[in-house]
mmCIF file of C-alpha atoms in Angstrom:
data_model
loop_
_atom_site.group_PDB
_atom_site.id
_atom_site.type_symbol
_atom_site.label_atom_id
_atom_site.label_comp_id
_atom_site.label_asym_id
_atom_site.label_seq_id
_atom_site.Cartn_x
_atom_site.Cartn_y
_atom_site.Cartn_z
ATOM 1 C CA UNK W 143 151.082 75.938 44.162
ATOM 2 C CA UNK W 144 149.070 78.862 45.398
ATOM 3 C CA UNK W 145 145.590 80.303 45.742
ATOM 4 C CA UNK W 146 144.417 83.904 46.012
ATOM 5 C CA UNK W 147 146.878 86.741 46.310
ATOM 6 C CA UNK W 148 150.029 84.730 45.745
ATOM 7 C CA UNK W 149 153.310 85.986 44.307
ATOM 8 C CA UNK W 150 155.284 83.712 42.051
ATOM 9 C CA UNK W 151 158.973 83.523 41.402
ATOM 10 C CA UNK W 152 159.936 83.277 37.733
ATOM 11 C CA UNK W 153 163.677 83.200 38.179
ATOM 12 C CA UNK W 154 165.568 80.000 37.444
ATOM 13 C CA UNK W 155 168.720 79.224 39.392
ATOM 14 C CA UNK W 156 172.049 78.296 37.905
ATOM 15 C CA UNK W 157 172.505 74.767 39.101
ATOM 16 C CA UNK W 158 173.268 71.541 37.235
ATOM 17 C CA UNK W 159 172.807 67.878 37.894
ATOM 18 C CA UNK W 160 175.596 65.848 39.403
ATOM 19 C CA UNK W 161 177.984 64.562 36.790
ATOM 20 C CA UNK W 162 176.635 61.034 36.630
ATOM 21 C CA UNK W 163 173.035 62.120 36.163
ATOM 22 C CA UNK W 164 173.974 64.762 33.620
ATOM 23 C CA UNK W 165 175.934 62.321 31.514
ATOM 24 C CA UNK W 166 173.085 59.869 31.419
ATOM 25 C CA UNK W 167 170.504 62.545 30.694
ATOM 26 C CA UNK W 168 172.510 64.082 27.876
ATOM 27 C CA UNK W 169 172.952 60.702 26.219
ATOM 28 C CA UNK W 170 169.257 60.648 25.318
ATOM 29 C CA UNK W 171 168.527 64.360 25.178
ATOM 30 C CA UNK W 172 166.864 66.076 22.266
ATOM 31 C CA UNK W 173 168.229 69.273 20.731
ATOM 32 C CA UNK W 174 167.702 72.337 22.898
ATOM 33 C CA UNK W 175 165.333 74.995 21.544
ATOM 34 C CA UNK W 176 167.072 78.342 20.873
ATOM 35 C CA UNK W 177 164.813 80.073 23.414
ATOM 36 C CA UNK W 178 165.966 77.896 26.303
ATOM 37 C CA UNK W 179 167.455 79.962 29.164
ATOM 38 C CA UNK W 180 171.177 79.414 29.670
ATOM 39 C CA UNK W 181 170.606 78.362 33.275
ATOM 40 C CA UNK W 182 168.629 75.264 32.297
ATOM 41 C CA UNK W 183 170.586 71.993 32.209
ATOM 42 C CA UNK W 184 171.705 70.768 28.822
ATOM 43 C CA UNK W 185 169.098 68.539 27.233
ATOM 44 C CA UNK W 186 166.033 70.299 28.616
ATOM 45 C CA UNK W 187 163.115 70.993 26.292
ATOM 46 C CA UNK W 188 160.329 73.539 26.562
ATOM 47 C CA UNK W 189 156.583 73.148 26.712
ATOM 48 C CA UNK W 190 155.838 75.197 23.622
ATOM 49 C CA UNK W 191 152.158 75.928 24.221
ATOM 50 C CA UNK W 192 151.603 79.474 25.508
ATOM 51 C CA UNK W 193 148.435 78.257 27.230
ATOM 52 C CA UNK W 194 150.598 76.232 29.622
ATOM 53 C CA UNK W 195 151.675 79.032 31.930
ATOM 54 C CA UNK W 196 151.875 77.102 35.188
ATOM 55 C CA UNK W 197 152.545 73.403 34.686
ATOM 56 C CA UNK W 198 151.522 72.087 38.080
ATOM 57 C CA UNK W 199 151.005 68.371 37.476
ATOM 58 C CA UNK W 200 152.532 65.767 35.192
ATOM 59 C CA UNK W 201 151.556 62.159 34.440
ATOM 60 C CA UNK W 202 152.799 59.458 32.113
ATOM 61 C CA UNK W 203 150.494 57.975 29.512
ATOM 62 C CA UNK W 204 149.242 54.429 29.879
ATOM 63 C CA UNK W 205 148.695 54.244 26.119
ATOM 64 C CA UNK W 206 151.917 55.729 24.751
ATOM 65 C CA UNK W 207 155.318 55.872 26.478
ATOM 66 C CA UNK W 208 156.200 58.934 24.391
ATOM 67 C CA UNK W 209 153.247 60.936 25.718
ATOM 68 C CA UNK W 210 152.825 62.944 28.922
ATOM 69 C CA UNK W 211 149.885 64.815 30.405
ATOM 70 C CA UNK W 212 149.964 68.143 32.218
ATOM 71 C CA UNK W 213 147.622 70.829 33.531
ATOM 72 C CA UNK W 214 147.837 74.391 34.785
ATOM 73 C CA UNK W 215 147.648 75.620 38.359
ATOM 74 C CA UNK W 216 144.692 77.424 39.934
ATOM 75 C CA UNK W 217 142.036 79.400 38.032
ATOM 76 C CA UNK W 218 143.573 78.467 34.673
ATOM 77 C CA UNK W 219 140.800 76.401 33.154
ATOM 78 C CA UNK W 220 139.819 72.766 33.643
ATOM 79 C CA UNK W 221 142.008 71.461 30.821
ATOM 80 C CA UNK W 222 144.415 68.578 30.296
ATOM 81 C CA UNK W 223 147.230 68.874 27.761
ATOM 82 C CA UNK W 224 148.691 65.825 26.000
ATOM 83 C CA UNK W 225 152.402 66.479 25.435
ATOM 84 C CA UNK W 226 155.007 64.889 23.165
ATOM 85 C CA UNK W 227 157.757 63.832 25.573
ATOM 86 C CA UNK W 228 160.472 64.190 22.926
ATOM 87 C CA UNK W 229 159.608 67.679 21.651
ATOM 88 C CA UNK W 230 157.481 69.383 24.304
ATOM 89 C CA UNK W 231 154.777 70.087 21.705
ATOM 90 C CA UNK W 232 151.103 69.906 22.615
ATOM 91 C CA UNK W 233 149.420 66.971 20.883
ATOM 92 C CA UNK W 234 145.845 67.681 21.976
ATOM 93 C CA UNK W 235 143.835 69.483 24.641
ATOM 94 C CA UNK W 236 140.851 68.106 26.540
ATOM 95 C CA UNK W 237 138.482 69.980 28.801
ATOM 96 C CA UNK W 238 137.240 68.257 31.941
ATOM 97 C CA UNK W 239 133.482 68.693 32.160
ATOM 98 C CA UNK W 240 131.612 69.401 35.373
ATOM 99 C CA UNK W 241 134.802 70.457 37.149
ATOM 100 C CA UNK W 242 136.448 73.696 38.198
ATOM 101 C CA UNK W 243 140.147 74.358 38.600
ATOM 102 C CA UNK W 244 140.183 75.975 42.012
ATOM 103 C CA UNK W 245 143.729 74.817 42.743
ATOM 104 C CA UNK W 246 144.794 71.805 40.678
ATOM 105 C CA UNK W 247 148.146 70.734 42.095
ATOM 106 C CA UNK W 248 148.976 67.252 40.840
ATOM 107 C CA UNK W 249 147.837 64.424 38.622
ATOM 108 C CA UNK W 250 148.526 60.702 38.573
ATOM 109 C CA UNK W 251 148.369 57.910 36.015
ATOM 110 C CA UNK W 252 147.171 54.458 37.013
ATOM 111 C CA UNK W 253 145.638 51.268 35.659
ATOM 112 C CA UNK W 254 141.901 51.240 36.306
ATOM 113 C CA UNK W 255 141.151 47.519 35.990
ATOM 114 C CA UNK W 256 142.885 47.297 32.627
ATOM 115 C CA UNK W 257 142.034 50.784 31.382
ATOM 116 C CA UNK W 258 144.640 53.579 31.582
ATOM 117 C CA UNK W 259 143.262 56.343 33.773
ATOM 118 C CA UNK W 260 144.223 59.758 35.098
ATOM 119 C CA UNK W 261 143.458 61.316 38.455
ATOM 120 C CA UNK W 262 143.464 65.120 38.737
ATOM 121 C CA UNK W 263 143.906 66.528 42.236
ATOM 122 C CA UNK W 264 142.236 69.819 43.175
ATOM 123 C CA UNK W 265 143.892 69.788 46.596
ATOM 124 C CA UNK W 266 145.859 73.036 46.922
ATOM 125 C CA UNK W 267 145.071 75.031 50.064
ATOM 126 C CA UNK W 268 147.726 77.639 50.849
ATOM 127 C CA UNK W 269 145.725 79.230 53.626
ATOM 128 C CA UNK W 270 144.308 76.006 55.119
ATOM 129 C CA UNK W 271 140.705 77.160 54.654
ATOM 130 C CA UNK W 272 139.096 74.487 52.462
ATOM 131 C CA UNK W 273 136.612 72.272 54.250
ATOM 132 C CA UNK W 274 136.958 69.625 51.542
ATOM 133 C CA UNK W 275 139.014 69.087 48.393
ATOM 134 C CA UNK W 276 138.351 67.097 45.224
ATOM 135 C CA UNK W 277 139.865 64.354 43.085
ATOM 136 C CA UNK W 278 138.649 63.762 39.510
ATOM 137 C CA UNK W 279 139.101 60.401 37.756
ATOM 138 C CA UNK W 280 138.922 60.009 33.963
ATOM 139 C CA UNK W 281 139.875 57.272 31.536
ATOM 140 C CA UNK W 282 142.784 58.404 29.407
ATOM 141 C CA UNK W 283 141.797 58.849 25.758
ATOM 142 C CA UNK W 284 143.749 56.541 23.479
ATOM 143 C CA UNK W 285 143.097 58.468 20.276
ATOM 144 C CA UNK W 286 143.845 62.140 20.688
ATOM 145 C CA UNK W 287 142.529 63.538 17.417
ATOM 146 C CA UNK W 288 141.758 67.219 17.848
ATOM 147 C CA UNK W 289 141.063 66.872 21.554
ATOM 148 C CA UNK W 290 137.625 67.402 23.000
ATOM 149 C CA UNK W 291 135.871 66.992 26.335
ATOM 150 C CA UNK W 292 136.179 64.321 29.016
ATOM 151 C CA UNK W 293 133.553 63.500 31.612
ATOM 152 C CA UNK W 294 134.904 62.319 34.987
ATOM 153 C CA UNK W 295 134.085 58.723 35.869
ATOM 154 C CA UNK W 296 133.906 59.797 39.478
ATOM 155 C CA UNK W 297 134.560 62.788 41.679
ATOM 156 C CA UNK W 298 135.958 62.074 45.132
ATOM 157 C CA UNK W 299 135.590 64.613 47.922
ATOM 158 C CA UNK W 300 137.772 64.375 51.010
ATOM 159 C CA UNK W 301 138.837 66.163 54.146
ATOM 160 C CA UNK W 302 141.651 65.522 56.592
ATOM 161 C CA UNK W 303 141.053 64.261 60.143
ATOM 162 C CA UNK W 304 143.428 66.848 61.622
ATOM 163 C CA UNK W 305 142.163 69.899 59.741
ATOM 164 C CA UNK W 306 142.805 71.470 56.329
ATOM 165 C CA UNK W 307 146.149 70.740 54.697
ATOM 166 C CA UNK W 308 147.964 72.240 51.734
ATOM 167 C CA UNK W 309 148.786 69.301 49.458
ATOM 168 C CA UNK W 310 150.591 69.230 46.121
ATOM 169 C CA UNK W 311 151.600 65.554 45.971
ATOM 170 C CA UNK W 312 149.193 62.749 45.052
ATOM 171 C CA UNK W 313 149.666 59.191 43.749
ATOM 172 C CA UNK W 314 147.474 56.137 43.162
ATOM 173 C CA UNK W 315 148.154 52.521 44.110
ATOM 174 C CA UNK W 316 146.033 50.549 41.610
ATOM 175 C CA UNK W 317 146.574 47.226 43.405
ATOM 176 C CA UNK W 318 144.833 48.419 46.571
ATOM 177 C CA UNK W 319 142.778 51.093 44.764
ATOM 178 C CA UNK W 320 143.855 53.749 47.222
ATOM 179 C CA UNK W 321 144.921 57.360 46.677
ATOM 180 C CA UNK W 322 147.866 58.680 48.698
ATOM 181 C CA UNK W 323 148.344 62.356 49.538
ATOM 182 C CA UNK W 324 151.419 63.978 51.079
ATOM 183 C CA UNK W 325 151.185 67.282 52.944
ATOM 184 C CA UNK W 326 153.356 70.226 51.980
ATOM 185 C CA UNK W 327 153.719 72.712 54.832
ATOM 186 C CA UNK W 328 153.926 70.521 57.918
ATOM 187 C CA UNK W 329 157.356 70.527 59.624
ATOM 188 C CA UNK W 330 157.580 66.896 58.495
ATOM 189 C CA UNK W 331 155.338 65.847 55.573
ATOM 190 C CA UNK W 332 152.417 63.659 56.601
ATOM 191 C CA UNK W 333 150.975 60.842 54.505
ATOM 192 C CA UNK W 334 147.221 60.336 54.078
ATOM 193 C CA UNK W 335 145.108 57.991 51.997
ATOM 194 C CA UNK W 336 141.549 57.648 50.740
ATOM 195 C CA UNK W 337 139.655 54.984 48.834
ATOM 196 C CA UNK W 338 139.361 55.158 45.074
ATOM 197 C CA UNK W 339 136.015 53.340 45.388
ATOM 198 C CA UNK W 340 134.382 54.593 48.596
ATOM 199 C CA UNK W 341 131.245 52.717 49.703
ATOM 200 C CA UNK W 342 129.290 55.981 49.698
ATOM 201 C CA UNK W 343 130.796 57.891 46.754
ATOM 202 C CA UNK W 344 128.663 61.013 47.133
ATOM 203 C CA UNK W 345 129.812 61.734 50.680
ATOM 204 C CA UNK W 346 133.010 63.422 51.832
ATOM 205 C CA UNK W 347 135.630 60.855 52.796
ATOM 206 C CA UNK W 348 137.701 61.443 55.900
ATOM 207 C CA UNK W 349 141.260 60.653 54.846
ATOM 208 C CA UNK W 350 143.175 58.153 56.933
ATOM 209 C CA UNK W 351 146.239 59.752 58.554
ATOM 210 C CA UNK W 352 149.141 57.319 58.186
ATOM 211 C CA UNK W 353 151.774 59.482 59.854
ATOM 212 C CA UNK W 354 154.932 61.454 59.067
ATOM 213 C CA UNK W 355 157.458 60.223 56.540
ATOM 214 C CA UNK W 356 161.250 60.130 56.784
ATOM 215 C CA UNK W 357 162.828 62.825 54.639
ATOM 216 C CA UNK W 358 165.974 64.965 54.935
ATOM 217 C CA UNK W 359 165.183 68.257 56.677
ATOM 218 C CA UNK W 360 167.097 71.479 57.275
ATOM 219 C CA UNK W 361 167.546 72.735 60.863
ATOM 220 C CA UNK W 362 164.380 74.302 62.354
ATOM 221 C CA UNK W 363 165.794 77.840 62.156
ATOM 222 C CA UNK W 364 166.682 77.672 58.455
ATOM 223 C CA UNK W 365 163.423 79.116 57.118
ATOM 224 C CA UNK W 366 164.436 79.506 53.465
ATOM 225 C CA UNK W 367 165.961 76.044 53.348
ATOM 226 C CA UNK W 368 162.792 74.635 54.897
ATOM 227 C CA UNK W 369 160.648 76.262 52.191
ATOM 228 C CA UNK W 370 162.832 74.697 49.516
ATOM 229 C CA UNK W 371 162.088 71.324 51.123
ATOM 230 C CA UNK W 372 158.312 71.636 50.748
ATOM 231 C CA UNK W 373 156.936 68.660 48.829
ATOM 232 C CA UNK W 374 155.512 69.746 45.463
ATOM 233 C CA UNK W 375 154.929 66.452 43.614
ATOM 234 C CA UNK W 376 154.779 62.690 44.094
ATOM 235 C CA UNK W 377 154.343 59.666 41.857
ATOM 236 C CA UNK W 378 154.364 55.854 41.985
ATOM 237 C CA UNK W 379 155.682 53.581 39.252
ATOM 238 C CA UNK W 380 153.243 51.271 37.479
ATOM 239 C CA UNK W 381 154.152 48.246 39.615
ATOM 240 C CA UNK W 382 153.773 50.096 42.894
ATOM 241 C CA UNK W 383 157.345 49.339 43.929
ATOM 242 C CA UNK W 384 158.813 52.858 43.821
ATOM 243 C CA UNK W 385 157.721 56.338 44.859
ATOM 244 C CA UNK W 386 159.328 59.642 43.924
ATOM 245 C CA UNK W 387 158.780 62.663 46.184
ATOM 246 C CA UNK W 388 159.861 65.982 44.672
ATOM 247 C CA UNK W 389 160.887 69.287 46.246
ATOM 248 C CA UNK W 390 162.355 72.421 44.677
ATOM 249 C CA UNK W 391 165.887 71.020 44.862
ATOM 250 C CA UNK W 392 165.727 67.243 45.230
ATOM 251 C CA UNK W 393 163.909 64.053 44.373
ATOM 252 C CA UNK W 394 163.589 61.541 47.193
ATOM 253 C CA UNK W 395 163.172 57.950 46.010
ATOM 254 C CA UNK W 396 161.469 55.343 48.192
ATOM 255 C CA UNK W 397 161.528 51.661 47.230
ATOM 256 C CA UNK W 398 159.292 49.082 48.852
ATOM 257 C CA UNK W 399 159.124 45.306 48.967
ATOM 258 C CA UNK W 400 156.138 43.327 47.664
ATOM 259 C CA UNK W 401 153.248 43.543 50.092
ATOM 260 C CA UNK W 402 154.934 46.143 52.274
ATOM 261 C CA UNK W 403 152.670 49.024 53.361
ATOM 262 C CA UNK W 404 153.568 52.320 51.728
ATOM 263 C CA UNK W 405 153.931 54.024 55.095
ATOM 264 C CA UNK W 406 156.616 51.483 56.074
ATOM 265 C CA UNK W 407 158.592 52.295 52.933
ATOM 266 C CA UNK W 408 158.126 56.030 53.507
ATOM 267 C CA UNK W 409 159.449 55.757 57.057
ATOM 268 C CA UNK W 410 162.880 54.638 55.830
ATOM 269 C CA UNK W 411 165.281 57.368 54.748
ATOM 270 C CA UNK W 412 165.119 57.698 50.962
ATOM 271 C CA UNK W 413 167.723 57.832 48.253
ATOM 272 C CA UNK W 414 167.982 61.586 47.576
ATOM 273 C CA UNK W 415 169.246 63.128 44.342
ATOM 274 C CA UNK W 416 169.717 66.763 43.283
ATOM 275 C CA UNK W 417 167.462 68.258 40.631
ATOM 276 C CA UNK W 418 168.153 70.922 37.996
ATOM 277 C CA UNK W 419 167.135 74.412 39.048
ATOM 278 C CA UNK W 420 164.084 75.108 36.932
ATOM 279 C CA UNK W 421 162.682 77.613 39.384
ATOM 280 C CA UNK W 422 159.436 76.341 40.854
ATOM 281 C CA UNK W 423 159.389 72.584 40.145
ATOM 282 C CA UNK W 424 155.836 71.409 40.744
ATOM 283 C CA UNK W 425 155.252 68.691 38.162
ATOM 284 C CA UNK W 426 156.861 65.252 38.087
ATOM 285 C CA UNK W 427 156.043 61.838 36.642
ATOM 286 C CA UNK W 428 157.836 58.532 37.098
ATOM 287 C CA UNK W 429 158.264 56.371 34.033
ATOM 288 C CA UNK W 430 156.236 53.164 34.188
ATOM 289 C CA UNK W 431 159.322 51.159 35.180
ATOM 290 C CA UNK W 432 160.458 53.741 37.740
ATOM 291 C CA UNK W 433 163.852 54.222 36.102
ATOM 292 C CA UNK W 434 163.368 57.827 35.009
ATOM 293 C CA UNK W 435 161.650 60.982 36.202
ATOM 294 C CA UNK W 436 160.072 63.606 33.942
ATOM 295 C CA UNK W 437 160.001 67.137 35.359
ATOM 296 C CA UNK W 438 158.428 70.469 34.555
ATOM 297 C CA UNK W 439 157.826 73.716 36.410
ATOM 298 C CA UNK W 440 155.696 76.808 36.544
ATOM 299 C CA UNK W 441 156.311 79.809 34.297
ATOM 300 C CA UNK W 442 156.502 80.218 30.528
ATOM 301 C CA UNK W 443 158.256 78.836 28.669
ATOM 302 C CA UNK W 444 158.129 75.878 31.039
ATOM 303 C CA UNK W 445 161.002 73.403 30.943
ATOM 304 C CA UNK W 446 160.609 69.691 30.358
ATOM 305 C CA UNK W 447 163.399 67.273 31.202
ATOM 306 C CA UNK W 448 163.898 63.599 31.959
ATOM 307 C CA UNK W 449 166.514 62.424 34.440
ATOM 308 C CA UNK W 450 167.563 58.807 35.025
ATOM 309 C CA UNK W 451 167.138 57.234 38.449
ATOM 310 C CA UNK W 452 169.407 54.591 39.999
ATOM 311 C CA UNK W 453 168.322 51.037 40.636
ATOM 312 C CA UNK W 454 166.369 50.255 43.786
ATOM 313 C CA UNK W 455 168.173 50.065 47.105
ATOM 314 C CA UNK W 456 166.491 48.201 49.926
#
């Protein structure tokens, strides 16, 4: 979430999911580790690896539905952790060569012409000072073994047409081969996109500004409430029919029709659902079918939970 000189909150709130979501989540929940704080919702797991201090991005696996991927926030090593979705245990760790974790804020899973791939987004910019930010694309390893090193297939550099932006929410549309980015600190989040395959890959792309999205907002004077509405994660389902936009307290679900531009779907008011209070929720991944959302947050031990999502409404 942050760059230099930041202060982080480690305190989890005492909230629960609405009754319907809780019942569905508990039906498939694993046993809760003894170390789980009492304020976490029933059914939550923990990421057990002490190296995962600030889970800042989460992505589903294209090879194994029981696997997730995560990474730490800024200055915490250029590493990807493969996680068992049912236990929270680390399955393997991979370093990302020729990269630096200045402020990794999100990751996304997508189909790269038949090959499961991951995109890691070094796009955090709390102080709006970065002239350009980076996206790293790697093919997801199918066999984990003891981990190892991954070499990015490509590194994309980009800047925004209206100046630096703090961004923590990134998703990939594999059908159009475009990367979507959603700003965090604007009064209303703004959607941008860049090409996954730019014609001149070694140059800095200027992101296309698509405009503000529709999202519930607190009154202008409610500063704390506005901060809790900052967007900290985003994901698309595998079919590109659903997007989940996550804040500290809610997930906003946007469904789109076949062929509809993403910005058109984002400019309708979403279906909004409360989230468990994990503290600083910054990592979220939609299941491939868009029917569930996996969540984690910063801090150690970090929680890991899956919540069901309702059917599409259009």
